[in-house]
Amino acid sequence: MDMPQPREVTLLPDGVHILWADGHGSTYPHRYLRAQCCCATCISETTGRRLVFLADVTADVEALDWMSVGRYALQFLWSDAHTTGIYPFTLLRQLCQCDQCRKERAASQP
Ligand SMILES: [Zn+2]
Ligand SMILES: [Zn+2]
């Protein structure tokens, strides 16, 4: 599968919106996306275990800014000063919360 590419990234009060190059639209609630961070602080490098969960993230956290990292990922500046997180496009696309993607994921689960 080709790497998904975002065409537009918009920060709105209810979350981060991504319009993908294939026309698909994704909305990620800020807190949800913050909790999916895969940096060394949020996931242990030694065990690969997640250290930061949704419950650990402040309820009103939001993305203040974002930038693209190379041609494969986005980096968000979170209001809790966490800036080390990099979200590969493929991960973001997997995290899409729309009904269509949820159904597809549910169908592909063993
Ligand atoms: Zn992190
Ligand atoms: Zn989707």
Short mmCIF file of C-alpha atoms and ligand atoms in Angstrom, two decimals:
data_model
loop_
_atom_site.label_atom_id
_atom_site.label_comp_id
_atom_site.label_asym_id
_atom_site.label_seq_id
_atom_site.Cartn_x
_atom_site.Cartn_y
_atom_site.Cartn_z
CA MET A 1 0.00 0.00 0.00
CA ASP A 2 1.20 3.49 -0.77
CA MET A 3 2.07 5.76 2.11
CA PRO A 4 -0.95 7.96 2.86
CA GLN A 5 -0.18 11.65 2.40
CA PRO A 6 -2.06 14.45 4.14
CA ARG A 7 -3.23 17.21 1.86
CA GLU A 8 -4.39 19.52 4.63
CA VAL A 9 -3.89 19.57 8.39
CA THR A 10 -6.21 21.84 10.38
CA LEU A 11 -6.23 22.43 14.12
CA LEU A 12 -9.79 23.01 15.33
CA PRO A 13 -11.26 23.27 18.84
CA ASP A 14 -12.65 19.73 18.68
CA GLY A 15 -9.51 18.10 17.36
CA VAL A 16 -6.96 17.74 14.61
CA HIS A 17 -8.46 17.38 11.17
CA ILE A 18 -6.55 15.77 8.34
CA LEU A 19 -7.69 15.75 4.77
CA TRP A 20 -5.80 13.00 2.97
CA ALA A 21 -4.61 13.10 -0.62
CA ASP A 22 -7.11 10.36 -1.51
CA GLY A 23 -9.97 12.56 -0.28
CA HIS A 24 -10.48 10.73 3.02
CA GLY A 25 -11.07 12.98 6.03
CA SER A 26 -9.99 12.14 9.57
CA THR A 27 -10.71 13.87 12.87
CA TYR A 28 -8.65 13.10 15.95
CA PRO A 29 -9.76 14.48 19.31
CA HIS A 30 -6.73 16.29 20.81
CA ARG A 31 -6.51 14.18 23.94
CA TYR A 32 -6.89 10.95 22.03
CA LEU A 33 -4.10 11.85 19.63
CA ARG A 34 -1.82 13.03 22.41
CA ALA A 35 -2.27 9.67 24.13
CA GLN A 36 -1.17 7.83 20.97
CA CYS A 37 2.28 9.44 21.02
CA CYS A 38 5.04 6.94 20.26
CA CYS A 39 8.09 8.81 21.55
CA ALA A 40 10.59 7.37 24.04
CA THR A 41 8.83 9.13 26.92
CA CYS A 42 5.46 7.64 26.09
CA ILE A 43 6.65 4.17 25.08
CA SER A 44 9.51 2.44 26.86
CA GLU A 45 12.45 1.90 24.54
CA THR A 46 13.56 -1.17 26.47
CA THR A 47 10.28 -3.01 26.81
CA GLY A 48 8.21 -1.43 24.03
CA ARG A 49 5.43 -0.97 26.58
CA ARG A 50 3.24 2.11 26.55
CA LEU A 51 3.94 4.32 29.58
CA VAL A 52 1.49 7.13 28.92
CA PHE A 53 -2.18 6.33 28.57
CA LEU A 54 -5.28 8.38 27.92
CA ALA A 55 -5.87 8.69 31.68
CA ASP A 56 -2.40 10.25 32.09
CA VAL A 57 -3.10 13.00 29.61
CA THR A 58 -4.67 16.24 30.85
CA ALA A 59 -8.27 16.52 29.74
CA ASP A 60 -7.87 19.90 28.08
CA VAL A 61 -4.65 19.18 26.21
CA GLU A 62 -4.64 20.42 22.64
CA ALA A 63 -2.34 20.68 19.67
CA LEU A 64 -1.09 24.25 19.39
CA ASP A 65 0.93 23.78 16.25
CA TRP A 66 2.24 21.12 13.94
CA MET A 67 4.97 20.65 11.37
CA SER A 68 5.81 18.00 8.87
CA VAL A 69 8.79 15.75 9.45
CA GLY A 70 10.35 14.76 6.16
CA ARG A 71 7.71 13.29 3.92
CA TYR A 72 6.52 10.62 6.29
CA ALA A 73 5.29 12.10 9.57
CA LEU A 74 3.77 15.00 11.48
CA GLN A 75 5.06 16.44 14.72
CA PHE A 76 2.66 18.20 17.08
CA LEU A 77 3.32 20.87 19.68
CA TRP A 78 1.01 19.97 22.56
CA SER A 79 -0.26 22.43 25.14
CA ASP A 80 1.23 20.25 27.91
CA ALA A 81 4.66 21.12 26.45
CA HIS A 82 5.15 17.66 25.01
CA THR A 83 6.81 18.19 21.64
CA THR A 84 8.85 15.06 21.05
CA GLY A 85 6.06 13.04 19.51
CA ILE A 86 6.25 12.09 15.88
CA TYR A 87 3.21 10.62 14.20
CA PRO A 88 3.98 8.77 10.96
CA PHE A 89 1.29 9.22 8.31
CA THR A 90 0.66 5.48 8.30
CA LEU A 91 0.01 5.53 12.06
CA LEU A 92 -2.31 8.52 11.75
CA ARG A 93 -4.25 6.81 9.04
CA GLN A 94 -4.55 3.69 11.21
CA LEU A 95 -5.85 5.82 14.06
CA CYS A 96 -8.63 7.34 11.97
CA GLN A 97 -11.79 7.42 14.07
CA CYS A 98 -14.38 7.67 11.32
CA ASP A 99 -17.14 5.06 11.05
CA GLN A 100 -15.78 3.66 7.81
CA CYS A 101 -12.28 3.00 9.19
CA ARG A 102 -13.61 1.63 12.47
CA LYS A 103 -15.73 -0.85 10.54
CA GLU A 104 -12.85 -1.86 8.30
CA ARG A 105 -10.59 -2.39 11.32
CA ALA A 106 -13.23 -4.39 13.14
CA ALA A 107 -13.69 -6.56 10.05
CA SER A 108 -9.97 -7.23 9.65
CA GLN A 109 -9.43 -8.21 13.27
CA PRO A 110 -8.96 -11.94 13.87
ZN ZN B 1 5.44 11.22 23.64
ZN ZN B 2 -11.35 7.09 8.26
#
